[in-house]
Amino acid sequence: MKTDLSYLRDIYGKKAVDRAAAMLQDLEIEVPSWGFGRGGTRFGSYPEVGDARTVEDRIERARQFHTRTGQGRRVAMHFPWDGETAEDIRGLAAALRRAGLEAGAVNSNLFTMRAGDGLDHRLRYGSLTNPDKEVREASVRHNLDCVRIMRILGAKTLSLWLPDGTNSPGQMSFYDQAERLDDAIRAIARALRPGEKLLIEYKIFEPGMYSTAIPDYSRALALCEIAGKNSGVLVDLGHHAPTTNIEQIVAFLLRAGRLGGFHFNDKKYADDDLASGSIDPAQLFRIFVVILEAMARRLVRFKDIAFMIDESHQIKDALEEMVESVTNIEIALAKAALVDFDKLWRHQRACEISAADSVLHHAFHADVRPLVEAVRTERLRSRQ
Ligand code: PSV
Ligand code: MN
């Protein structure tokens, strides 16, 4: 692709284009180890020769991805999917080093049954909120193990998604559910040292189809208050009811100083885990606009937000779809960086609504692909 930026500079001005380039340079997208394997639905998964099956395969795919895009230096890990024993973890640390990569967020897993540590078939009734104290303790213990894994891998973030919930109104008291969770979060957060961070993810449904223990950002926010200042809310774009205004949630979290980061993906219906920006690229743009406005208002620093991908690649090649996703995220950021906020605010304060909207439209309709390409080329060149 031609990387002539004169078209952009003529229309948006050199200053705005330089700002967009600087934002793209600062953007670091973390990729999930699990996203390099073949995904599936509850109906099946259709593997192909060459799919990544082992954690070594996934790290190799992540290395190829990093070589191709310059993004994904950090890879989010999921345990026990990515290793169980101390030897596995040491092997993983070595594999990451060899690939020139680093461990990103360590994701605990409270939904996969395993033998021997209390996380067995009883997970059916929950993990941190299970009525059985033994399961609750085992669930906390698994998170503490993940904190130890973080330290071996040199990771700084523990990412917690809770599969707990209920399938009928009588199954569990909301009060018991909330009390058990408060206690568990307190115990997990206590294990973290300064400089280590806990991200708490919410999800409106699944696997609990009547209630989930952390259904929305307000509950996640309340848990962060319990966990302390080294915690933040993790916004997975697929975890909301259809039509939810996600960018407004992002703004609320930024004002509260509690936006921990994102799990980027896209959806048409529910938690579809489709490629980021493949269905609703405008939503990604609006999210970045909200973030850049918060930066302009000095509410947040870009580097304090974790930009992570959480997708399931079922049909396309995982590596190809990850490249598509990262490119869509970069495009959305570059467009958002072209928004002239002074102009936007002026129109907003004068109630010139069409003019205010046209500031957003003007930026959204920019073809920033040459800029994204140019920054990527430069990033790859500087790594050589
Ligand atoms: C749950 O739907 C989720 O978004 C959590 O982040 C999990 O850890 C991830 O998907 C992978 O299953
Ligand atoms: Mn997620």
PDB file of C-alpha atoms in Angstrom, residues 28-323:
ATOM      1  CA  GLU A  28       0.575  -1.680  22.667  1.00  0.00           C
ATOM      2  CA  ILE A  29      -1.917  -4.443  22.030  1.00  0.00           C
ATOM      3  CA  GLU A  30      -1.694  -7.620  24.035  1.00  0.00           C
ATOM      4  CA  VAL A  31      -2.796 -10.846  22.383  1.00  0.00           C
ATOM      5  CA  PRO A  32      -4.269 -13.926  24.071  1.00  0.00           C
ATOM      6  CA  SER A  33      -2.449 -17.218  23.911  1.00  0.00           C
ATOM      7  CA  TRP A  34      -5.848 -18.942  23.646  1.00  0.00           C
ATOM      8  CA  GLY A  35      -6.722 -16.868  20.567  1.00  0.00           C
ATOM      9  CA  PHE A  36      -4.023 -18.596  18.505  1.00  0.00           C
ATOM     10  CA  GLY A  37      -5.693 -21.988  18.767  1.00  0.00           C
ATOM     11  CA  ARG A  38      -8.750 -23.122  16.810  1.00  0.00           C
ATOM     12  CA  GLY A  39     -11.913 -21.914  18.527  1.00  0.00           C
ATOM     13  CA  GLY A  40     -15.261 -23.623  18.500  1.00  0.00           C
ATOM     14  CA  THR A  41     -18.822 -23.430  19.716  1.00  0.00           C
ATOM     15  CA  ARG A  42     -20.732 -25.894  21.864  1.00  0.00           C
ATOM     16  CA  PHE A  43     -21.657 -27.617  18.605  1.00  0.00           C
ATOM     17  CA  GLY A  44     -18.092 -28.367  17.647  1.00  0.00           C
ATOM     18  CA  SER A  45     -14.700 -27.210  16.570  1.00  0.00           C
ATOM     19  CA  TYR A  46     -13.341 -27.977  13.102  1.00  0.00           C
ATOM     20  CA  PRO A  47      -9.575 -28.309  13.239  1.00  0.00           C
ATOM     21  CA  GLU A  48      -7.164 -28.074  10.352  1.00  0.00           C
ATOM     22  CA  VAL A  49      -3.685 -29.412   9.856  1.00  0.00           C
ATOM     23  CA  GLY A  50      -1.278 -26.773  11.142  1.00  0.00           C
ATOM     24  CA  ASP A  51      -3.573 -25.427  13.882  1.00  0.00           C
ATOM     25  CA  ALA A  52      -1.791 -24.487  17.100  1.00  0.00           C
ATOM     26  CA  ARG A  53      -2.501 -27.251  19.604  1.00  0.00           C
ATOM     27  CA  THR A  54       0.108 -26.965  22.323  1.00  0.00           C
ATOM     28  CA  VAL A  55       1.227 -23.925  24.266  1.00  0.00           C
ATOM     29  CA  GLU A  56       4.521 -24.068  22.324  1.00  0.00           C
ATOM     30  CA  ASP A  57       2.544 -23.871  19.063  1.00  0.00           C
ATOM     31  CA  ARG A  58       0.609 -20.883  20.402  1.00  0.00           C
ATOM     32  CA  ILE A  59       3.782 -19.063  21.434  1.00  0.00           C
ATOM     33  CA  GLU A  60       5.232 -19.729  17.985  1.00  0.00           C
ATOM     34  CA  ARG A  61       2.087 -18.282  16.386  1.00  0.00           C
ATOM     35  CA  ALA A  62       2.367 -15.259  18.706  1.00  0.00           C
ATOM     36  CA  ARG A  63       5.999 -14.826  17.617  1.00  0.00           C
ATOM     37  CA  GLN A  64       4.973 -14.872  13.957  1.00  0.00           C
ATOM     38  CA  PHE A  65       2.233 -12.378  14.699  1.00  0.00           C
ATOM     39  CA  HIS A  66       4.668 -10.052  16.480  1.00  0.00           C
ATOM     40  CA  THR A  67       7.158 -10.306  13.623  1.00  0.00           C
ATOM     41  CA  ARG A  68       4.442  -9.381  11.158  1.00  0.00           C
ATOM     42  CA  THR A  69       2.741  -6.501  12.993  1.00  0.00           C
ATOM     43  CA  GLY A  70       5.120  -5.326  15.724  1.00  0.00           C
ATOM     44  CA  GLN A  71       2.140  -5.665  18.075  1.00  0.00           C
ATOM     45  CA  GLY A  72       1.608  -8.436  20.630  1.00  0.00           C
ATOM     46  CA  ARG A  73       4.933  -8.205  22.420  1.00  0.00           C
ATOM     47  CA  ARG A  74       2.948  -9.265  25.473  1.00  0.00           C
ATOM     48  CA  VAL A  75       0.909 -12.441  25.388  1.00  0.00           C
ATOM     49  CA  ALA A  76      -1.890 -13.018  27.903  1.00  0.00           C
ATOM     50  CA  MET A  77      -1.768 -16.491  29.421  1.00  0.00           C
ATOM     51  CA  HIS A  78      -4.547 -18.700  30.801  1.00  0.00           C
ATOM     52  CA  PHE A  79      -3.963 -21.335  33.486  1.00  0.00           C
ATOM     53  CA  PRO A  80      -4.154 -24.305  33.582  1.00  0.00           C
ATOM     54  CA  TRP A  81      -4.601 -24.152  29.767  1.00  0.00           C
ATOM     55  CA  ASP A  82      -1.028 -22.869  29.336  1.00  0.00           C
ATOM     56  CA  GLY A  83       0.616 -25.049  31.971  1.00  0.00           C
ATOM     57  CA  GLU A  84       0.016 -26.829  35.251  1.00  0.00           C
ATOM     58  CA  THR A  85       3.254 -27.839  36.905  1.00  0.00           C
ATOM     59  CA  ALA A  86       6.213 -25.731  38.043  1.00  0.00           C
ATOM     60  CA  GLU A  87       8.192 -27.321  35.226  1.00  0.00           C
ATOM     61  CA  ASP A  88       5.531 -26.272  32.685  1.00  0.00           C
ATOM     62  CA  ILE A  89       5.733 -22.681  33.893  1.00  0.00           C
ATOM     63  CA  ARG A  90       9.542 -22.624  33.719  1.00  0.00           C
ATOM     64  CA  GLY A  91       9.313 -24.071  30.184  1.00  0.00           C
ATOM     65  CA  LEU A  92       6.779 -21.410  29.261  1.00  0.00           C
ATOM     66  CA  ALA A  93       9.012 -18.620  30.589  1.00  0.00           C
ATOM     67  CA  ALA A  94      11.884 -19.988  28.498  1.00  0.00           C
ATOM     68  CA  ALA A  95       9.690 -20.327  25.368  1.00  0.00           C
ATOM     69  CA  LEU A  96       8.536 -16.705  25.699  1.00  0.00           C
ATOM     70  CA  ARG A  97      12.113 -15.532  26.131  1.00  0.00           C
ATOM     71  CA  ARG A  98      13.268 -17.483  23.075  1.00  0.00           C
ATOM     72  CA  ALA A  99      10.440 -15.956  21.023  1.00  0.00           C
ATOM     73  CA  GLY A 100      11.363 -12.439  22.174  1.00  0.00           C
ATOM     74  CA  LEU A 101       7.973 -12.077  23.869  1.00  0.00           C
ATOM     75  CA  GLU A 102       6.750 -11.328  27.390  1.00  0.00           C
ATOM     76  CA  ALA A 103       3.908 -12.663  29.491  1.00  0.00           C
ATOM     77  CA  GLY A 104       0.961 -10.280  29.635  1.00  0.00           C
ATOM     78  CA  ALA A 105      -1.966 -10.705  32.003  1.00  0.00           C
ATOM     79  CA  VAL A 106      -2.204 -14.015  33.804  1.00  0.00           C
ATOM     80  CA  ASN A 107      -5.799 -15.214  33.556  1.00  0.00           C
ATOM     81  CA  SER A 108      -7.019 -17.582  36.222  1.00  0.00           C
ATOM     82  CA  ASN A 109      -9.464 -20.247  35.156  1.00  0.00           C
ATOM     83  CA  LEU A 110     -12.317 -21.163  37.463  1.00  0.00           C
ATOM     84  CA  PHE A 111     -14.412 -22.938  34.867  1.00  0.00           C
ATOM     85  CA  THR A 112     -12.305 -25.906  33.746  1.00  0.00           C
ATOM     86  CA  MET A 113     -12.675 -28.918  36.042  1.00  0.00           C
ATOM     87  CA  ARG A 114      -9.466 -30.608  37.123  1.00  0.00           C
ATOM     88  CA  ALA A 115      -8.611 -33.403  39.485  1.00  0.00           C
ATOM     89  CA  GLY A 116      -6.902 -33.081  42.794  1.00  0.00           C
ATOM     90  CA  ASP A 117      -7.282 -29.514  43.983  1.00  0.00           C
ATOM     91  CA  GLY A 118     -10.962 -29.193  44.854  1.00  0.00           C
ATOM     92  CA  LEU A 119     -11.886 -27.683  41.514  1.00  0.00           C
ATOM     93  CA  ASP A 120     -13.864 -30.711  40.400  1.00  0.00           C
ATOM     94  CA  HIS A 121     -17.472 -31.328  39.316  1.00  0.00           C
ATOM     95  CA  ARG A 122     -18.598 -29.101  42.204  1.00  0.00           C
ATOM     96  CA  LEU A 123     -17.638 -26.077  40.039  1.00  0.00           C
ATOM     97  CA  ARG A 124     -21.123 -26.621  38.603  1.00  0.00           C
ATOM     98  CA  TYR A 125     -22.359 -24.614  41.630  1.00  0.00           C
ATOM     99  CA  GLY A 126     -19.766 -21.896  41.355  1.00  0.00           C
ATOM    100  CA  SER A 127     -16.174 -21.194  42.325  1.00  0.00           C
ATOM    101  CA  LEU A 128     -15.563 -18.165  44.555  1.00  0.00           C
ATOM    102  CA  THR A 129     -19.288 -18.129  45.413  1.00  0.00           C
ATOM    103  CA  ASN A 130     -19.784 -21.895  45.744  1.00  0.00           C
ATOM    104  CA  PRO A 131     -21.897 -22.908  48.778  1.00  0.00           C
ATOM    105  CA  ASP A 132     -19.124 -25.406  49.628  1.00  0.00           C
ATOM    106  CA  LYS A 133     -16.334 -23.705  51.585  1.00  0.00           C
ATOM    107  CA  GLU A 134     -13.787 -26.219  50.288  1.00  0.00           C
ATOM    108  CA  VAL A 135     -14.453 -25.175  46.679  1.00  0.00           C
ATOM    109  CA  ARG A 136     -14.369 -21.480  47.583  1.00  0.00           C
ATOM    110  CA  GLU A 137     -10.998 -21.952  49.266  1.00  0.00           C
ATOM    111  CA  ALA A 138      -9.650 -23.975  46.339  1.00  0.00           C
ATOM    112  CA  SER A 139     -10.792 -21.207  43.994  1.00  0.00           C
ATOM    113  CA  VAL A 140      -8.979 -18.538  45.983  1.00  0.00           C
ATOM    114  CA  ARG A 141      -5.938 -20.837  46.125  1.00  0.00           C
ATOM    115  CA  HIS A 142      -5.901 -21.149  42.332  1.00  0.00           C
ATOM    116  CA  ASN A 143      -5.773 -17.344  42.054  1.00  0.00           C
ATOM    117  CA  LEU A 144      -2.922 -17.233  44.560  1.00  0.00           C
ATOM    118  CA  ASP A 145      -1.118 -19.861  42.461  1.00  0.00           C
ATOM    119  CA  CYS A 146      -1.660 -17.581  39.466  1.00  0.00           C
ATOM    120  CA  VAL A 147      -0.022 -14.729  41.392  1.00  0.00           C
ATOM    121  CA  ARG A 148       3.005 -16.988  41.932  1.00  0.00           C
ATOM    122  CA  ILE A 149       2.979 -17.843  38.225  1.00  0.00           C
ATOM    123  CA  MET A 150       2.904 -14.115  37.436  1.00  0.00           C
ATOM    124  CA  ARG A 151       6.078 -13.625  39.412  1.00  0.00           C
ATOM    125  CA  ILE A 152       7.882 -16.494  37.694  1.00  0.00           C
ATOM    126  CA  LEU A 153       6.859 -15.137  34.278  1.00  0.00           C
ATOM    127  CA  GLY A 154       7.592 -11.519  35.195  1.00  0.00           C
ATOM    128  CA  ALA A 155       3.933 -10.567  34.630  1.00  0.00           C
ATOM    129  CA  LYS A 156       2.284  -7.735  36.538  1.00  0.00           C
ATOM    130  CA  THR A 157      -1.414  -8.347  36.034  1.00  0.00           C
ATOM    131  CA  LEU A 158      -3.861 -10.914  37.330  1.00  0.00           C
ATOM    132  CA  SER A 159      -7.015 -11.022  35.258  1.00  0.00           C
ATOM    133  CA  LEU A 160     -10.108 -12.464  36.862  1.00  0.00           C
ATOM    134  CA  TRP A 161     -13.222 -13.534  35.035  1.00  0.00           C
ATOM    135  CA  LEU A 162     -15.720 -15.335  37.190  1.00  0.00           C
ATOM    136  CA  PRO A 163     -17.966 -17.990  35.642  1.00  0.00           C
ATOM    137  CA  ASP A 164     -20.154 -17.946  38.765  1.00  0.00           C
ATOM    138  CA  GLY A 165     -23.860 -17.386  38.507  1.00  0.00           C
ATOM    139  CA  THR A 166     -27.182 -19.145  38.688  1.00  0.00           C
ATOM    140  CA  ASN A 167     -29.692 -20.659  36.327  1.00  0.00           C
ATOM    141  CA  SER A 168     -32.852 -20.088  38.334  1.00  0.00           C
ATOM    142  CA  PRO A 169     -34.159 -17.591  40.890  1.00  0.00           C
ATOM    143  CA  GLY A 170     -34.156 -20.119  43.716  1.00  0.00           C
ATOM    144  CA  GLN A 171     -30.624 -21.427  43.198  1.00  0.00           C
ATOM    145  CA  MET A 172     -28.706 -18.985  45.403  1.00  0.00           C
ATOM    146  CA  SER A 173     -29.395 -15.932  47.495  1.00  0.00           C
ATOM    147  CA  PHE A 174     -27.965 -12.779  45.890  1.00  0.00           C
ATOM    148  CA  TYR A 175     -26.824 -11.823  49.402  1.00  0.00           C
ATOM    149  CA  ASP A 176     -24.823 -15.032  49.930  1.00  0.00           C
ATOM    150  CA  GLN A 177     -23.430 -14.719  46.401  1.00  0.00           C
ATOM    151  CA  ALA A 178     -22.262 -11.139  47.010  1.00  0.00           C
ATOM    152  CA  GLU A 179     -20.876 -11.782  50.500  1.00  0.00           C
ATOM    153  CA  ARG A 180     -18.808 -14.783  49.404  1.00  0.00           C
ATOM    154  CA  LEU A 181     -17.436 -12.848  46.475  1.00  0.00           C
ATOM    155  CA  ASP A 182     -16.496  -9.809  48.584  1.00  0.00           C
ATOM    156  CA  ASP A 183     -14.543 -12.104  50.942  1.00  0.00           C
ATOM    157  CA  ALA A 184     -12.782 -13.900  48.098  1.00  0.00           C
ATOM    158  CA  ILE A 185     -11.772 -10.685  46.327  1.00  0.00           C
ATOM    159  CA  ARG A 186     -10.388  -9.363  49.608  1.00  0.00           C
ATOM    160  CA  ALA A 187      -8.252 -12.513  50.008  1.00  0.00           C
ATOM    161  CA  ILE A 188      -6.964 -12.430  46.415  1.00  0.00           C
ATOM    162  CA  ALA A 189      -6.189  -8.698  46.440  1.00  0.00           C
ATOM    163  CA  ARG A 190      -4.257  -9.083  49.710  1.00  0.00           C
ATOM    164  CA  ALA A 191      -1.755 -11.336  47.909  1.00  0.00           C
ATOM    165  CA  LEU A 192      -0.761  -8.635  45.412  1.00  0.00           C
ATOM    166  CA  ARG A 193       2.327  -6.500  45.903  1.00  0.00           C
ATOM    167  CA  PRO A 194       2.688  -2.851  44.920  1.00  0.00           C
ATOM    168  CA  GLY A 195       3.120  -2.634  41.162  1.00  0.00           C
ATOM    169  CA  GLU A 196       0.933  -5.695  40.615  1.00  0.00           C
ATOM    170  CA  LYS A 197      -2.595  -5.207  39.393  1.00  0.00           C
ATOM    171  CA  LEU A 198      -5.919  -7.032  39.595  1.00  0.00           C
ATOM    172  CA  LEU A 199      -8.317  -6.656  36.662  1.00  0.00           C
ATOM    173  CA  ILE A 200     -11.931  -7.640  37.283  1.00  0.00           C
ATOM    174  CA  GLU A 201     -14.060  -8.600  34.295  1.00  0.00           C
ATOM    175  CA  TYR A 202     -17.858  -8.488  34.265  1.00  0.00           C
ATOM    176  CA  LYS A 203     -20.321 -10.321  32.057  1.00  0.00           C
ATOM    177  CA  ILE A 204     -24.095 -10.096  31.934  1.00  0.00           C
ATOM    178  CA  PHE A 205     -24.729 -13.754  31.153  1.00  0.00           C
ATOM    179  CA  GLU A 206     -23.101 -17.157  30.629  1.00  0.00           C
ATOM    180  CA  PRO A 207     -22.553 -19.685  31.957  1.00  0.00           C
ATOM    181  CA  GLY A 208     -25.148 -18.488  34.470  1.00  0.00           C
ATOM    182  CA  MET A 209     -28.251 -17.771  32.420  1.00  0.00           C
ATOM    183  CA  TYR A 210     -30.348 -16.250  35.209  1.00  0.00           C
ATOM    184  CA  SER A 211     -27.704 -14.311  37.142  1.00  0.00           C
ATOM    185  CA  THR A 212     -23.961 -13.841  37.068  1.00  0.00           C
ATOM    186  CA  ALA A 213     -21.974 -12.876  40.158  1.00  0.00           C
ATOM    187  CA  ILE A 214     -20.438  -9.837  38.395  1.00  0.00           C
ATOM    188  CA  PRO A 215     -23.058  -8.905  35.819  1.00  0.00           C
ATOM    189  CA  ASP A 216     -22.042  -5.338  35.078  1.00  0.00           C
ATOM    190  CA  TYR A 217     -19.485  -2.614  35.547  1.00  0.00           C
ATOM    191  CA  SER A 218     -21.090  -1.267  38.704  1.00  0.00           C
ATOM    192  CA  ARG A 219     -20.555  -4.550  40.527  1.00  0.00           C
ATOM    193  CA  ALA A 220     -17.011  -4.789  39.158  1.00  0.00           C
ATOM    194  CA  LEU A 221     -16.410  -1.232  40.359  1.00  0.00           C
ATOM    195  CA  ALA A 222     -17.693  -2.075  43.845  1.00  0.00           C
ATOM    196  CA  LEU A 223     -15.340  -5.072  43.954  1.00  0.00           C
ATOM    197  CA  CYS A 224     -12.446  -2.789  42.942  1.00  0.00           C
ATOM    198  CA  GLU A 225     -13.284  -0.597  45.943  1.00  0.00           C
ATOM    199  CA  ILE A 226     -12.835  -3.693  48.101  1.00  0.00           C
ATOM    200  CA  ALA A 227      -9.676  -4.797  46.287  1.00  0.00           C
ATOM    201  CA  GLY A 228      -7.922  -1.449  46.657  1.00  0.00           C
ATOM    202  CA  LYS A 229      -6.183   0.994  44.398  1.00  0.00           C
ATOM    203  CA  ASN A 230      -4.221  -1.590  42.402  1.00  0.00           C
ATOM    204  CA  SER A 231      -7.354  -2.871  40.747  1.00  0.00           C
ATOM    205  CA  GLY A 232      -9.415  -1.883  37.737  1.00  0.00           C
ATOM    206  CA  VAL A 233     -12.410  -2.965  35.711  1.00  0.00           C
ATOM    207  CA  LEU A 234     -11.824  -5.003  32.586  1.00  0.00           C
ATOM    208  CA  VAL A 235     -14.299  -4.194  29.812  1.00  0.00           C
ATOM    209  CA  ASP A 236     -14.841  -7.106  27.429  1.00  0.00           C
ATOM    210  CA  LEU A 237     -16.816  -5.716  24.500  1.00  0.00           C
ATOM    211  CA  GLY A 238     -18.841  -8.922  24.176  1.00  0.00           C
ATOM    212  CA  HIS A 239     -20.095  -8.966  27.752  1.00  0.00           C
ATOM    213  CA  HIS A 240     -22.993  -6.522  27.523  1.00  0.00           C
ATOM    214  CA  ALA A 241     -26.639  -6.691  26.597  1.00  0.00           C
ATOM    215  CA  PRO A 242     -27.210  -5.798  22.947  1.00  0.00           C
ATOM    216  CA  THR A 243     -27.494  -2.012  22.452  1.00  0.00           C
ATOM    217  CA  THR A 244     -25.583  -1.169  25.656  1.00  0.00           C
ATOM    218  CA  ASN A 245     -23.702   2.100  25.273  1.00  0.00           C
ATOM    219  CA  ILE A 246     -20.229   0.743  25.991  1.00  0.00           C
ATOM    220  CA  GLU A 247     -18.371   3.995  25.379  1.00  0.00           C
ATOM    221  CA  GLN A 248     -20.448   5.674  28.064  1.00  0.00           C
ATOM    222  CA  ILE A 249     -19.455   2.927  30.510  1.00  0.00           C
ATOM    223  CA  VAL A 250     -15.830   3.514  29.509  1.00  0.00           C
ATOM    224  CA  ALA A 251     -16.243   7.232  30.262  1.00  0.00           C
ATOM    225  CA  PHE A 252     -17.796   6.489  33.680  1.00  0.00           C
ATOM    226  CA  LEU A 253     -14.899   4.164  34.526  1.00  0.00           C
ATOM    227  CA  LEU A 254     -12.327   6.701  33.364  1.00  0.00           C
ATOM    228  CA  ARG A 255     -13.897   9.387  35.563  1.00  0.00           C
ATOM    229  CA  ALA A 256     -13.745   6.965  38.483  1.00  0.00           C
ATOM    230  CA  GLY A 257     -10.079   6.220  37.727  1.00  0.00           C
ATOM    231  CA  ARG A 258     -10.963   2.539  37.398  1.00  0.00           C
ATOM    232  CA  LEU A 259     -10.672   1.635  33.738  1.00  0.00           C
ATOM    233  CA  GLY A 260      -8.241  -1.271  33.910  1.00  0.00           C
ATOM    234  CA  GLY A 261      -8.381  -2.263  30.281  1.00  0.00           C
ATOM    235  CA  PHE A 262     -10.199  -3.998  27.471  1.00  0.00           C
ATOM    236  CA  HIS A 263     -10.833  -7.371  26.011  1.00  0.00           C
ATOM    237  CA  PHE A 264     -11.396  -6.349  22.416  1.00  0.00           C
ATOM    238  CA  ASN A 265     -13.605  -8.449  20.155  1.00  0.00           C
ATOM    239  CA  ASP A 266     -16.790  -7.828  18.209  1.00  0.00           C
ATOM    240  CA  LYS A 267     -20.287  -9.225  18.263  1.00  0.00           C
ATOM    241  CA  LYS A 268     -23.537  -9.284  16.398  1.00  0.00           C
ATOM    242  CA  TYR A 269     -25.704 -11.073  18.970  1.00  0.00           C
ATOM    243  CA  ALA A 270     -24.083 -12.099  22.242  1.00  0.00           C
ATOM    244  CA  ASP A 271     -20.511 -12.850  23.331  1.00  0.00           C
ATOM    245  CA  ASP A 272     -19.624 -13.857  19.779  1.00  0.00           C
ATOM    246  CA  ASP A 273     -15.853 -13.267  20.150  1.00  0.00           C
ATOM    247  CA  LEU A 274     -15.585 -12.139  16.513  1.00  0.00           C
ATOM    248  CA  ALA A 275     -12.659 -10.173  15.105  1.00  0.00           C
ATOM    249  CA  SER A 276     -12.396  -6.703  16.645  1.00  0.00           C
ATOM    250  CA  GLY A 277     -13.986  -4.054  14.456  1.00  0.00           C
ATOM    251  CA  SER A 278     -15.376  -6.606  12.001  1.00  0.00           C
ATOM    252  CA  ILE A 279     -19.040  -5.851  12.762  1.00  0.00           C
ATOM    253  CA  ASP A 280     -19.115  -2.390  14.301  1.00  0.00           C
ATOM    254  CA  PRO A 281     -15.911  -0.455  13.630  1.00  0.00           C
ATOM    255  CA  ALA A 282     -17.694   2.765  14.615  1.00  0.00           C
ATOM    256  CA  GLN A 283     -18.050   1.470  18.155  1.00  0.00           C
ATOM    257  CA  LEU A 284     -14.285   1.000  18.408  1.00  0.00           C
ATOM    258  CA  PHE A 285     -13.853   4.564  17.120  1.00  0.00           C
ATOM    259  CA  ARG A 286     -16.287   5.953  19.705  1.00  0.00           C
ATOM    260  CA  ILE A 287     -14.485   4.080  22.484  1.00  0.00           C
ATOM    261  CA  PHE A 288     -11.149   5.589  21.477  1.00  0.00           C
ATOM    262  CA  VAL A 289     -12.723   9.053  21.215  1.00  0.00           C
ATOM    263  CA  VAL A 290     -13.857   8.720  24.833  1.00  0.00           C
ATOM    264  CA  ILE A 291     -10.368   7.606  25.905  1.00  0.00           C
ATOM    265  CA  LEU A 292      -8.633  10.435  24.048  1.00  0.00           C
ATOM    266  CA  GLU A 293     -11.043  12.944  25.549  1.00  0.00           C
ATOM    267  CA  ALA A 294     -10.218  11.584  29.018  1.00  0.00           C
ATOM    268  CA  MET A 295      -6.536  12.035  28.214  1.00  0.00           C
ATOM    269  CA  ALA A 296      -7.166  15.599  27.084  1.00  0.00           C
ATOM    270  CA  ARG A 297      -8.958  16.145  30.411  1.00  0.00           C
ATOM    271  CA  ARG A 298      -5.992  14.535  32.225  1.00  0.00           C
ATOM    272  CA  LEU A 299      -8.122  11.765  33.687  1.00  0.00           C
ATOM    273  CA  VAL A 300      -5.898   8.940  32.465  1.00  0.00           C
ATOM    274  CA  ARG A 301      -2.559   8.136  30.844  1.00  0.00           C
ATOM    275  CA  PHE A 302      -2.693   5.975  27.737  1.00  0.00           C
ATOM    276  CA  LYS A 303      -0.071   3.581  29.087  1.00  0.00           C
ATOM    277  CA  ASP A 304      -2.173   2.831  32.174  1.00  0.00           C
ATOM    278  CA  ILE A 305      -4.868   1.139  30.093  1.00  0.00           C
ATOM    279  CA  ALA A 306      -4.400  -2.514  29.101  1.00  0.00           C
ATOM    280  CA  PHE A 307      -5.460  -2.992  25.472  1.00  0.00           C
ATOM    281  CA  MET A 308      -5.980  -6.719  25.097  1.00  0.00           C
ATOM    282  CA  ILE A 309      -7.690  -8.921  22.556  1.00  0.00           C
ATOM    283  CA  ASP A 310      -9.996 -11.751  23.607  1.00  0.00           C
ATOM    284  CA  GLU A 311     -11.392 -13.540  20.581  1.00  0.00           C
ATOM    285  CA  SER A 312     -12.197 -17.007  19.367  1.00  0.00           C
ATOM    286  CA  HIS A 313     -11.117 -17.763  15.821  1.00  0.00           C
ATOM    287  CA  GLN A 314     -13.269 -20.544  14.538  1.00  0.00           C
ATOM    288  CA  ILE A 315     -13.332 -20.347  10.758  1.00  0.00           C
ATOM    289  CA  LYS A 316     -10.479 -18.183   9.519  1.00  0.00           C
ATOM    290  CA  ASP A 317      -6.852 -18.869  10.252  1.00  0.00           C
ATOM    291  CA  ALA A 318      -6.205 -17.551  13.783  1.00  0.00           C
ATOM    292  CA  LEU A 319      -3.086 -15.625  12.833  1.00  0.00           C
ATOM    293  CA  GLU A 320      -4.816 -13.941   9.884  1.00  0.00           C
ATOM    294  CA  GLU A 321      -7.810 -12.980  11.997  1.00  0.00           C
ATOM    295  CA  MET A 322      -5.577 -11.603  14.746  1.00  0.00           C
ATOM    296  CA  VAL A 323      -3.807  -9.390  12.165  1.00  0.00           C
TER     297      VAL A 323
END
